CSV table of C-alpha atoms in Angstrom, one decimal:
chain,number,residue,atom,x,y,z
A,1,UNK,CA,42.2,-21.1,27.4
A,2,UNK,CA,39.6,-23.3,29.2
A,3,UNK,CA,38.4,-20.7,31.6
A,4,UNK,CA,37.6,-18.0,28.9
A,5,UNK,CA,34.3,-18.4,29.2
A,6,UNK,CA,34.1,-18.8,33.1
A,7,UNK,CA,34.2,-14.7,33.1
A,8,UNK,CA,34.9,-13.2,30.0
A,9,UNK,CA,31.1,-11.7,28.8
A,10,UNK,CA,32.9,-12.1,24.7
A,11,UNK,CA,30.9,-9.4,22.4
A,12,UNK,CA,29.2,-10.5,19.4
A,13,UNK,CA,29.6,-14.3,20.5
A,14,UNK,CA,27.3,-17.1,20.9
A,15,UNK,CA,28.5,-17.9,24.3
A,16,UNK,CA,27.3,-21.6,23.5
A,17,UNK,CA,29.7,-22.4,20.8
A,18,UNK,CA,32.3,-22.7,23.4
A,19,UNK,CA,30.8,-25.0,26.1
A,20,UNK,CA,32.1,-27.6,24.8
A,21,UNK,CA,35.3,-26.7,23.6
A,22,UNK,CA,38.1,-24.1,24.5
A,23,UNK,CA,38.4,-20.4,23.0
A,24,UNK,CA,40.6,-19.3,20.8
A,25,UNK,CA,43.3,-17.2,22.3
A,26,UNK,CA,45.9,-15.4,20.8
A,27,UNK,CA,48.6,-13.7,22.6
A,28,UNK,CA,51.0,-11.8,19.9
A,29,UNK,CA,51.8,-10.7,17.3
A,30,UNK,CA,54.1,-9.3,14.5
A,31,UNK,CA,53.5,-7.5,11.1
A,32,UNK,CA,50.8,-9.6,9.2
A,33,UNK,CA,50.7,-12.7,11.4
A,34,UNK,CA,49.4,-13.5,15.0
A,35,UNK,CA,49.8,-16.4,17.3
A,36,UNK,CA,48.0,-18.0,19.7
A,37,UNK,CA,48.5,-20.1,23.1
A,38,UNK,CA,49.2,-23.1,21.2
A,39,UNK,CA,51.8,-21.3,19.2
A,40,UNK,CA,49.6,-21.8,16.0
A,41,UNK,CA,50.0,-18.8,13.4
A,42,UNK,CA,47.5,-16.8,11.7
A,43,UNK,CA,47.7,-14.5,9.0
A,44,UNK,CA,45.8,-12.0,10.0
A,45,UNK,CA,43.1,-11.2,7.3
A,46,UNK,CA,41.0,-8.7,9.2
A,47,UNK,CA,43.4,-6.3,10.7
A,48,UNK,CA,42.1,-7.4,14.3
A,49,UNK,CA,39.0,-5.7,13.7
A,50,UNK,CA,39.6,-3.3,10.7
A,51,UNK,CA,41.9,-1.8,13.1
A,52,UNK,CA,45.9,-2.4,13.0
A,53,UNK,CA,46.8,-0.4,10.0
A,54,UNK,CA,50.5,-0.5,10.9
A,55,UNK,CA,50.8,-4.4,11.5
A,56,UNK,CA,51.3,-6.6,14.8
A,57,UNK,CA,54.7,-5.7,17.1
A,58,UNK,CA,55.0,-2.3,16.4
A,59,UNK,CA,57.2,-1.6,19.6
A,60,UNK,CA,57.8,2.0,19.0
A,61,UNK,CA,54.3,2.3,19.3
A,62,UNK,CA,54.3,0.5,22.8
A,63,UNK,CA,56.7,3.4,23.7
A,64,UNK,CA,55.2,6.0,23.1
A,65,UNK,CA,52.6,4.8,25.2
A,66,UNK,CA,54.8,4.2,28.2
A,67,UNK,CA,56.4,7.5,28.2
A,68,UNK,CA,53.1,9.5,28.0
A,69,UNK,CA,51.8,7.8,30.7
A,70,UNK,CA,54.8,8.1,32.7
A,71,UNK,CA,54.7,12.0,32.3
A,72,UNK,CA,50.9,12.9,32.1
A,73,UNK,CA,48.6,9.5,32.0
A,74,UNK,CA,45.3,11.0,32.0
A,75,UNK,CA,44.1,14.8,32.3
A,76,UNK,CA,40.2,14.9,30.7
A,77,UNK,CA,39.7,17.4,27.8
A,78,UNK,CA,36.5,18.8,29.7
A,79,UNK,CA,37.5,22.9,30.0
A,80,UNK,CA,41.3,22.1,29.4
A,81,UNK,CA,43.3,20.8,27.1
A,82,UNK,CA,46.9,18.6,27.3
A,83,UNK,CA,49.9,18.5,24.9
A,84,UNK,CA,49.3,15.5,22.6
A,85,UNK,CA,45.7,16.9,22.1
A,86,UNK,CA,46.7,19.7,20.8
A,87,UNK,CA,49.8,18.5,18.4
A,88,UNK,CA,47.2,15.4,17.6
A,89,UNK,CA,44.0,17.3,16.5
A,90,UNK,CA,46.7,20.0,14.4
A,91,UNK,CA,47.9,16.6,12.7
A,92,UNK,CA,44.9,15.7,12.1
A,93,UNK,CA,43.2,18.3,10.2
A,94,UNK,CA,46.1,19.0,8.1
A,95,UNK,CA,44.8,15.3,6.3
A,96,UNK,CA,41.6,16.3,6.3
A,97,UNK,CA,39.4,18.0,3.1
A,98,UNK,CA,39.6,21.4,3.4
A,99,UNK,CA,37.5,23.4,5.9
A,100,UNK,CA,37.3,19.8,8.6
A,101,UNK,CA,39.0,21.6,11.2
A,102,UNK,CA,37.5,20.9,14.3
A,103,UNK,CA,38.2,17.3,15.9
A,104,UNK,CA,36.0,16.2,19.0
A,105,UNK,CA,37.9,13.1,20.2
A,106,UNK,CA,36.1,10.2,21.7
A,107,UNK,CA,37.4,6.7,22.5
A,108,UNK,CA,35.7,4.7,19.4
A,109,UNK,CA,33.6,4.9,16.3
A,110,UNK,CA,30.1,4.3,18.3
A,111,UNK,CA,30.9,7.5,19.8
A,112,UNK,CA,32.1,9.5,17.2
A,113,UNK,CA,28.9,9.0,15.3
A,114,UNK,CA,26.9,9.9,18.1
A,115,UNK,CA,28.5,12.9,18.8
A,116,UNK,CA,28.0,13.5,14.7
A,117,UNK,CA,24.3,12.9,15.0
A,118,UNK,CA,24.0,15.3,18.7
A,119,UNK,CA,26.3,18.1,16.3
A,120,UNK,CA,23.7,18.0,14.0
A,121,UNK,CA,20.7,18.1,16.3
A,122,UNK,CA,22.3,20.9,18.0
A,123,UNK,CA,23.9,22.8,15.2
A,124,UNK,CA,20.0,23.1,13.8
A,125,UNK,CA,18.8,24.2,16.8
A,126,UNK,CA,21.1,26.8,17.2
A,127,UNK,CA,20.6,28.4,13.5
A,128,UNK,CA,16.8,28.3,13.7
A,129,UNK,CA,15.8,25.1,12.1
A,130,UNK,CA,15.0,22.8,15.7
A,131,UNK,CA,13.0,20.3,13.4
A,132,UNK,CA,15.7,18.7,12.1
A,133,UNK,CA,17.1,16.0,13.7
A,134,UNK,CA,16.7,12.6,11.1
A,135,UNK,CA,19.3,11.1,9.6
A,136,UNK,CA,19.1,9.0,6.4
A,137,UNK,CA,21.4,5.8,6.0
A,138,UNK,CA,21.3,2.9,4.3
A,139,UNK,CA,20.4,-0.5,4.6
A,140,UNK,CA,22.5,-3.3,6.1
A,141,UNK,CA,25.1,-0.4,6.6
A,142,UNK,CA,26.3,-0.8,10.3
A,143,UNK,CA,27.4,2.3,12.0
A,144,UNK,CA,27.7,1.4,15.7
A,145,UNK,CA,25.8,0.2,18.5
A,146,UNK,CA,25.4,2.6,21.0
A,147,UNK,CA,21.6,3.8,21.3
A,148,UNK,CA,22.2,6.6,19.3
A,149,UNK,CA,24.5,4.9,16.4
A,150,UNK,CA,22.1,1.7,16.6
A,151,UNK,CA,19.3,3.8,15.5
A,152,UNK,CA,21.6,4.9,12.3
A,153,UNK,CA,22.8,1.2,11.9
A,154,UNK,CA,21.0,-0.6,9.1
A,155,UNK,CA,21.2,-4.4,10.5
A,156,UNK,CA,17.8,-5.4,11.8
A,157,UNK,CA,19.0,-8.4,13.6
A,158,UNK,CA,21.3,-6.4,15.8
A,159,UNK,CA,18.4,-4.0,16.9
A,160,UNK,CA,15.4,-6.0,18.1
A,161,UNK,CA,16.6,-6.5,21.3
A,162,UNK,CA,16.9,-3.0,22.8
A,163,UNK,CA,13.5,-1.6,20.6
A,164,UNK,CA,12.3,1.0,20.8
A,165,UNK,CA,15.7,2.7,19.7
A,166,UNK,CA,16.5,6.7,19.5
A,167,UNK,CA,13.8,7.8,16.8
A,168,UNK,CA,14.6,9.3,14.0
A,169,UNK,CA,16.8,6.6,11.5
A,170,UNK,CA,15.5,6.7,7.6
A,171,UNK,CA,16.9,3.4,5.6
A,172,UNK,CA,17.9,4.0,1.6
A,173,UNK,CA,19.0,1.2,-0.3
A,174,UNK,CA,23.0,0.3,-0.6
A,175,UNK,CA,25.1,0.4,-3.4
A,176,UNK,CA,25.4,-3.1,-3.9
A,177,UNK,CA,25.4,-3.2,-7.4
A,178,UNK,CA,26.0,-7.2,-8.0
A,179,UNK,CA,22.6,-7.2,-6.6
A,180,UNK,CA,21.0,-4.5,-8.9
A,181,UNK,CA,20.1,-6.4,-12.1
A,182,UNK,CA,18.0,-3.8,-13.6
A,183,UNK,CA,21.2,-1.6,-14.3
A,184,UNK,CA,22.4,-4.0,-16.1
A,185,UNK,CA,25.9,-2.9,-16.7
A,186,UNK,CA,25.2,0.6,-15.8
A,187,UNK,CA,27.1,1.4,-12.4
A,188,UNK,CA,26.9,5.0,-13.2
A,189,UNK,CA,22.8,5.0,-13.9
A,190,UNK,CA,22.9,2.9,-10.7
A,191,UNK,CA,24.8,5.4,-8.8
A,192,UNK,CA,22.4,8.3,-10.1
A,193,UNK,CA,19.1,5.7,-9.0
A,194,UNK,CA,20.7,5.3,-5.2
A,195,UNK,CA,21.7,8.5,-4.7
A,196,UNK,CA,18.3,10.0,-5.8
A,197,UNK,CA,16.9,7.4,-3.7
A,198,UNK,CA,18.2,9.6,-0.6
A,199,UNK,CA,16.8,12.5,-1.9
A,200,UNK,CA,13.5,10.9,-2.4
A,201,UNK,CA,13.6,9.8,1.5
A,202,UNK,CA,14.5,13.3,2.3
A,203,UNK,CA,11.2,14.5,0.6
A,204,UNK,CA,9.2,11.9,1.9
A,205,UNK,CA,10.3,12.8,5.5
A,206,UNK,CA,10.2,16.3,4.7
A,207,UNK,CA,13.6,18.2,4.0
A,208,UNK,CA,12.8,20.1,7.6
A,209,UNK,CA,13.0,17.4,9.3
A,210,UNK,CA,16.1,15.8,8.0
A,211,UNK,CA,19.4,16.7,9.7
A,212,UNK,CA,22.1,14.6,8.3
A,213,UNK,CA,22.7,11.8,5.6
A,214,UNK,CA,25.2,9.4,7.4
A,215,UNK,CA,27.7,7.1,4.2
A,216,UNK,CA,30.6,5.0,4.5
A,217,UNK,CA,32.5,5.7,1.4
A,218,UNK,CA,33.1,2.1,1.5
A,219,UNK,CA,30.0,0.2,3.3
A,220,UNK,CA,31.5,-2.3,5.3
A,221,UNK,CA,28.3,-4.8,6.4
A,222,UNK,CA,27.1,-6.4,3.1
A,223,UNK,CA,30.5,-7.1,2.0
A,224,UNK,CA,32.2,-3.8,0.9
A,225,UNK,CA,30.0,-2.0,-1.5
A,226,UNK,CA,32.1,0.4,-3.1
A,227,UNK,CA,29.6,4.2,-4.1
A,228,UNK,CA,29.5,3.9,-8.7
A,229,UNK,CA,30.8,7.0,-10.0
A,230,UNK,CA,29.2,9.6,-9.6
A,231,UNK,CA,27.4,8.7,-6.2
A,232,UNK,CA,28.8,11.1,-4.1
A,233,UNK,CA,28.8,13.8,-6.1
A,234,UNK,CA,24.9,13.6,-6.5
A,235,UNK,CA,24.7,13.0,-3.0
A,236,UNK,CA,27.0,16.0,-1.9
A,237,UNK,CA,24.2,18.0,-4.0
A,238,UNK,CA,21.3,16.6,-2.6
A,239,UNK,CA,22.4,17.5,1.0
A,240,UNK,CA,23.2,21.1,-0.6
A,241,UNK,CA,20.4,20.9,-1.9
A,242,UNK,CA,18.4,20.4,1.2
A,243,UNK,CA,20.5,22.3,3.9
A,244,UNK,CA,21.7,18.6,5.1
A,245,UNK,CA,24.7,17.6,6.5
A,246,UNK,CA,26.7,14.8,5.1
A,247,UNK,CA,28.6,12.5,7.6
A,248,UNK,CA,31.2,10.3,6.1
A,249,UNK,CA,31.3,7.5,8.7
A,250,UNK,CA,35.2,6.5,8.2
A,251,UNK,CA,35.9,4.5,11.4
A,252,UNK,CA,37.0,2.0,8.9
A,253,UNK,CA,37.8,3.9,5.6
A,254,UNK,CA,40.5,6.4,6.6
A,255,UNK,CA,44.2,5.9,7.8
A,256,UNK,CA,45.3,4.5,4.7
A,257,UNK,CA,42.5,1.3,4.4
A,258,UNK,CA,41.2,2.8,0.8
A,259,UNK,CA,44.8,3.9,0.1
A,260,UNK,CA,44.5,7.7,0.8
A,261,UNK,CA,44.0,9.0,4.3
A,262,UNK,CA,40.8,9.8,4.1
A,263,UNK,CA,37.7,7.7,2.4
A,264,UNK,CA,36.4,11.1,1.0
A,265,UNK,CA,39.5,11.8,-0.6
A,266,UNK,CA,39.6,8.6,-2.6
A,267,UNK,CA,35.7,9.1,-4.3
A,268,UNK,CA,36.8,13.0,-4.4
A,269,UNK,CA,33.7,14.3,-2.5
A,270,UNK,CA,33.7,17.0,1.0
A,271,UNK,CA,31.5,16.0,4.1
A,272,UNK,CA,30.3,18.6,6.6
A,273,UNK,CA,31.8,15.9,9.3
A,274,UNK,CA,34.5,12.5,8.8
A,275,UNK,CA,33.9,10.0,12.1
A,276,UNK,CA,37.2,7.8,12.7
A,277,UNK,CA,38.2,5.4,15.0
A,278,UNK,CA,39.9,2.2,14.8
A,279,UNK,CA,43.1,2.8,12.4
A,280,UNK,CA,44.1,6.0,13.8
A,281,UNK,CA,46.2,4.3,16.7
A,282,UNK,CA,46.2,0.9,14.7
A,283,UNK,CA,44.8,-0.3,17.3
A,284,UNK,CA,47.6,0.3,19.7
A,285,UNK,CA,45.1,2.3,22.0
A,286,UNK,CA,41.5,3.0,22.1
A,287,UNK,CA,40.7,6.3,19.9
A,288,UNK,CA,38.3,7.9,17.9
A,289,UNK,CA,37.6,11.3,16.7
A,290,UNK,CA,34.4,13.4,15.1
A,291,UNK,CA,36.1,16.3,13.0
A,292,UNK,CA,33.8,18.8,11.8
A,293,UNK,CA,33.5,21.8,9.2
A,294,UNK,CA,34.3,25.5,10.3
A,295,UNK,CA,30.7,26.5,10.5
A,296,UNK,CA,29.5,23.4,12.7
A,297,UNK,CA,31.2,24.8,15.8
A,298,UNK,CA,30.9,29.1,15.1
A,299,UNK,CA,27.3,28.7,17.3
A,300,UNK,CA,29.0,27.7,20.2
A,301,UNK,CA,31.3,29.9,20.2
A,302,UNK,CA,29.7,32.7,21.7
A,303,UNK,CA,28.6,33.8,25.4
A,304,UNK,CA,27.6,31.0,27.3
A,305,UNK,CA,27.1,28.8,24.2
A,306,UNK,CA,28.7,25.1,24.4
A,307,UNK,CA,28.3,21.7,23.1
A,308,UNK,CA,26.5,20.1,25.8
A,309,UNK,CA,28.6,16.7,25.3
A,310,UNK,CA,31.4,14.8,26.2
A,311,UNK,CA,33.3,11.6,27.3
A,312,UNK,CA,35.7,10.7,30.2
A,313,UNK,CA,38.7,8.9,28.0
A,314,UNK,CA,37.7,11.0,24.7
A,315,UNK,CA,41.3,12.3,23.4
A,316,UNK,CA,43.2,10.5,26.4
A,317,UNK,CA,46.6,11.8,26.9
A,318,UNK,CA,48.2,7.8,26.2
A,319,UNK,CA,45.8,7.5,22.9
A,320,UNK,CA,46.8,10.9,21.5
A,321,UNK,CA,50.4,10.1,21.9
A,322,UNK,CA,49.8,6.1,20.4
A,323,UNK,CA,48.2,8.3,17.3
A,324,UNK,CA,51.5,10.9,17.0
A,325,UNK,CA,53.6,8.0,17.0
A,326,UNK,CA,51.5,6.1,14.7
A,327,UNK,CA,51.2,8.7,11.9
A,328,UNK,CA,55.2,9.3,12.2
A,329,UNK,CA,55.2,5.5,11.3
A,330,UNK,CA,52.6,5.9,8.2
A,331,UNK,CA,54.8,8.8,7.1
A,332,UNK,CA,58.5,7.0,7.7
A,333,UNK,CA,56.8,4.1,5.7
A,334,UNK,CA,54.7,5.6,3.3
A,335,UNK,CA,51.9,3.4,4.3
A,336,UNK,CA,49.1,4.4,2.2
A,337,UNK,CA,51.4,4.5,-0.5
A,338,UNK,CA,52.2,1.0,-0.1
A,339,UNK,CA,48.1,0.6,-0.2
A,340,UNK,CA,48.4,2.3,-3.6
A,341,UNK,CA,51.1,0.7,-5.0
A,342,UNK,CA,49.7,-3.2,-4.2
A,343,UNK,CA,46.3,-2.5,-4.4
A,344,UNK,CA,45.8,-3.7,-7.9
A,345,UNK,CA,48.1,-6.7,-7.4
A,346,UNK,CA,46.0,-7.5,-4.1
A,347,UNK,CA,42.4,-7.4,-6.6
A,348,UNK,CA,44.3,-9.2,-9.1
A,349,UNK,CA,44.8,-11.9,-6.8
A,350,UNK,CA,41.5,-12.3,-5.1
A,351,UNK,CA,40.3,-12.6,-8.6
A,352,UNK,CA,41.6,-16.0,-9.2
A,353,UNK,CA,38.9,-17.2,-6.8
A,354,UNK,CA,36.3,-16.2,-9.7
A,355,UNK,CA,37.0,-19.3,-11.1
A,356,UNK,CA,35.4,-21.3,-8.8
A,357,UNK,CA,31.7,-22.1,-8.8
A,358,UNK,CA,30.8,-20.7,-5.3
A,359,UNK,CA,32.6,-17.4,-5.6
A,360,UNK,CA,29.8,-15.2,-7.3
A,361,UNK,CA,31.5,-11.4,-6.9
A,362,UNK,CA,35.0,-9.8,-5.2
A,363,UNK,CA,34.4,-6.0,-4.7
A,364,UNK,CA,36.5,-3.5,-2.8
A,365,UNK,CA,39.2,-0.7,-2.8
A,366,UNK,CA,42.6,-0.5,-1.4
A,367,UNK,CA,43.3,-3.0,1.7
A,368,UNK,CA,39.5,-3.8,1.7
A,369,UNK,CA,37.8,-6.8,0.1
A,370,UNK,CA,34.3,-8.7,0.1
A,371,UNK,CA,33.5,-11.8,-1.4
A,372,UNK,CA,30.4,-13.0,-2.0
A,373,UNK,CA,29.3,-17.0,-1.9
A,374,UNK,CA,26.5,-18.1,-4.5
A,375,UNK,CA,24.5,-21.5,-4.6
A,376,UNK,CA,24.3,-20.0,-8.9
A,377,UNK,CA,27.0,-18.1,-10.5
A,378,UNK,CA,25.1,-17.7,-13.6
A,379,UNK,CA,21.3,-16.2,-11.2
A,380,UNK,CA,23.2,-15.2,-8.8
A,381,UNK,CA,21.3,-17.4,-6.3
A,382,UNK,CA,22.1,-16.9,-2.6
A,383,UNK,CA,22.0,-19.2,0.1
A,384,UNK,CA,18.3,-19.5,2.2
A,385,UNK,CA,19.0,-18.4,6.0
A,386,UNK,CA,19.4,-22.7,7.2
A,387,UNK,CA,21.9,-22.9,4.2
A,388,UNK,CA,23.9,-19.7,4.9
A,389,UNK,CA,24.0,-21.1,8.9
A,390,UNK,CA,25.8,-24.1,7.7
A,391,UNK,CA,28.1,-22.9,5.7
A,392,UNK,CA,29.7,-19.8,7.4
A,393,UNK,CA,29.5,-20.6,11.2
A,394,UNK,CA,29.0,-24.8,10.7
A,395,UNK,CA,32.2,-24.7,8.4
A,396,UNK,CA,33.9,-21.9,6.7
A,397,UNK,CA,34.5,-19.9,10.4
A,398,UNK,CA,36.3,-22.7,11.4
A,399,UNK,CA,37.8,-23.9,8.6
A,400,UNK,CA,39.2,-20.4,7.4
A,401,UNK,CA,40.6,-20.4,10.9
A,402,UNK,CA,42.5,-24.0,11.0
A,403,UNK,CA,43.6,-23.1,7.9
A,404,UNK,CA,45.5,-20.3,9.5
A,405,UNK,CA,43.5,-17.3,7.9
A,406,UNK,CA,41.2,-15.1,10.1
A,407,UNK,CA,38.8,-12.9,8.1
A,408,UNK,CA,35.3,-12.7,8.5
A,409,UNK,CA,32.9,-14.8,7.1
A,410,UNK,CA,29.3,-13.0,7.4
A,411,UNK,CA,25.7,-12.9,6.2
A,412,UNK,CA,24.3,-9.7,7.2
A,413,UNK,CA,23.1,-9.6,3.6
A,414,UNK,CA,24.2,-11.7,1.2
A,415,UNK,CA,26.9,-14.7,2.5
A,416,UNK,CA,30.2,-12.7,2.4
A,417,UNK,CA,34.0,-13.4,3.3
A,418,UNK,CA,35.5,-9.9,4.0
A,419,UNK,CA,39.1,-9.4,4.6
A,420,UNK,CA,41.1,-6.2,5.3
A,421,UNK,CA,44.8,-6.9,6.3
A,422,UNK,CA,47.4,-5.1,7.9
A,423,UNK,CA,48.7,-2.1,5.4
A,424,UNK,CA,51.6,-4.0,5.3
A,425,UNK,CA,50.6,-6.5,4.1
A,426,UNK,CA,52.2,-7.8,0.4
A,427,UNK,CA,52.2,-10.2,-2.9
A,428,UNK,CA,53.8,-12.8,-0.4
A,429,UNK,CA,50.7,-12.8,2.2
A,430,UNK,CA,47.9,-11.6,-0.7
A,431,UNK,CA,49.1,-15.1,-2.4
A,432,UNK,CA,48.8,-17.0,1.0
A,433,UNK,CA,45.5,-15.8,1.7
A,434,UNK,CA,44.4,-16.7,-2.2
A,435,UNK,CA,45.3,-20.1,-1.2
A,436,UNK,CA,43.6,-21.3,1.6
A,437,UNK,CA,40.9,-19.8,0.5
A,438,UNK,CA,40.7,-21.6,-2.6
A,439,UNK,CA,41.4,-24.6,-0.4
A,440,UNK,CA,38.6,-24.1,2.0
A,441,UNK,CA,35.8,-22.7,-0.6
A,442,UNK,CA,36.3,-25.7,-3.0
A,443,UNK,CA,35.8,-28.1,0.3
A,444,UNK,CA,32.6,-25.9,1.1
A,445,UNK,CA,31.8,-26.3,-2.7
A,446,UNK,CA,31.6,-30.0,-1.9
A,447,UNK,CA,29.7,-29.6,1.0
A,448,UNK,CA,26.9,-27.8,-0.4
């Protein structure tokens, strides 16, 4: 539209890339595909934003909204509680790992981690340990950007503006393993190395200090690192270890992304607290959630005790009911069955690209993919910063885009494409999305 930009404050956007030119705008949408004011479609590689699990046009989703808000549309969660709440957080926690059965909603995943990292400040307080209040994370890893959930993000570029941020963020290294040569072919001696490299910042910091150890079980920034065997189960020891509670940061891992419902149930490891967001309403209404162990909440429960925290829209009436309807759709459909069952075929598929000289490495699980560009298959050479400028945002962005495929093509890190696609997404669009990409990274090949 060509007034977009008259108003509209777009996040994450160079504002300037549109002065001379219009904005892309799309206006629906249905299952895999959306379209936009021209009436172009677009399969829709990315899910929106990691975030509509169920696919585009889910009406019965639309209508569940409506009738909530017809009946109750808002009633705050702040020393009451309201119907779809309730049934919601009981939903929940009968998905979770045993023993996560306390769920703090919020309105997004900024917010769910930092209510994680205030729990954590708090809890210690509360059982005699008020020094601890770090939490380690790792690099590149982005985990919001709130003040709080900045501080815990790992992208450097994102944070120099609003320096000095909330102190207290320790940086480990990833588990990028395409980029960790001296494992050779090792992953599990590579998983031992990075996990010990968290208990090695704990001792550095000094364990007294250290409140929480913050992980996607698939770290999204980078281009999907998936944890080696092993990792978590070191890591679940190390926080044992060192009275530490593990947060599994799952705003995009859960609700069927990784095939199971939960991230920590696919790499078989327990956190103290799981942060969601995004998938949970598929995106149908804003909604996030921080669900916590048993023993997290038992020192508020007493006297005058509370958790000095909250938010006006957390677990709003509309949202909780967008979340019932939506898990009634996962379970009609079996949608993180349909995750396992296509999973391989969708690998399989983004393997082809291997053959081509630019595609150095595809890594992922379930419905969630990265691959990563190379100037050097055989050194693995990446792109310098000028050279990684004109190939994602001076062509492939575009190109992916006219094309008719929106995923993300990113270099915090390495130069990346990432897709994540609707859950319902099959052979028919995995193919399509195979083939533009080949298209488009054999014209960049000719480019560079």
């Amino acid at each position: 539209m060509a007034n977009a930009t008259d108003h509209l404050w777009m996040h994450f956007t160079r504002m300037a890339s549109y002065r001379d030119g219009n904005v892309p705008t799309i206006v629906r949408g249905e299952g895999a595909y959306v379209w936009d004011s021209r009436g172009r479609r677009y399969l829709d590689g990315l899910a929106g934003l990691f975030v509509v699990n169920a696919g585009h046009g889910r009406t019965e989703l639309a209508e569940a909204a409506a009738k909530q808000a017809a009946e109750l549309a808002y009633f705050p969660l702040w020393s009451y509680a309201h119907p779809t709440a309730v049934e919601l957080a009981e939903r929940i926690v009968a998905l979770t790992p045993a023993g996560l059965n306390r769920v703090f909603f919020t309105t997004g995943g900024s917010e769910a981690v930092e209510s994680a990292w205030k729990l954590a400040r708090a809890y210690f307080k509360r059982v005699g340990k008020p020094t601890k209040y770090k939490v380690v994370s790792r690099y590149i890893a982005y985990h919001g950007t709130s003040m709080g959930a900045l501080a815990i993000t790992g992208l450097p570029a994102i944070k120099t503006d609003f320096e000095p941020l909330v102190p207290g963020g320790v940086k480990v290294p990833n588990t990028n393993f395409y980029r960790a040569p001296e494992h050779g072919d090792d992953p599990a001696a590579f998983g031992r190395w990075a996990a010990d490299e968290i208990r090695r910042a704990i001792e550095r910091e000094g364990p007294e200090t250290v409140a929480a150890v913050v992980l996607e079980p698939v770290q999204n920034s980078g281009g999907c690192f998936p944890p080696p065997p092993g990792y978590f189960e070191r890591v679940r020891q190390i926080c044992d270890e060192y009275d530490v509670l593990l947060v599994s940061d799952e705003v995009i891992c859960s609700w069927g992304r990784l095939g199971t419902y939960f991230g920590a149930d696919r790499y078989g490891y327990r956190p103290d607290i799981i942060t969601t967001a995004k998938g949970i309403t598929s995106g149908y209404a804003p909604l996030g959630a921080m669900i916590a162990d048993d023993r997290l909440i038992e020192p508020f429960l007493g006297g005058t005790e509370m958790f000095a925290h909250g938010i006006t829209f957390g677990g709003h009436p509309v949202s909780c009911a967008v979340a019932l309807a939506n898990l009634d759709l996962f379970a009609r459909e079996d949608l993180v069955g349909h995750v396992r069952e296509h999973e391989a075929a969708f690998r399989s598929t983004l393997e082809r690209l291997t053959d081509l000289p630019i595609v150095g490495d595809v890594r992922g699980d379930g419905y969630f993919y990265g691959i990563e560009l190379v100037k050097d298959k055989t050194t693995r050479l990446t792109f310098d910063d000028a050279e990684s400028e004109r190939l994602l945002r001076g062509f492939l962005s575009g190109a992916l885009f006219d094309a008719g495929l929106y995923c993300r093509a990113d270099d915090r890190g390495d130069p990346v494409v990432q897709l994540a696609p609707p859950l319902v997404a099959d052979q028919r669009q995995f193919d399509e999305i195979e083939q533009i990409l080949r298209a488009v990274l054999t014209e960049a090949w000719q480019q560079v």
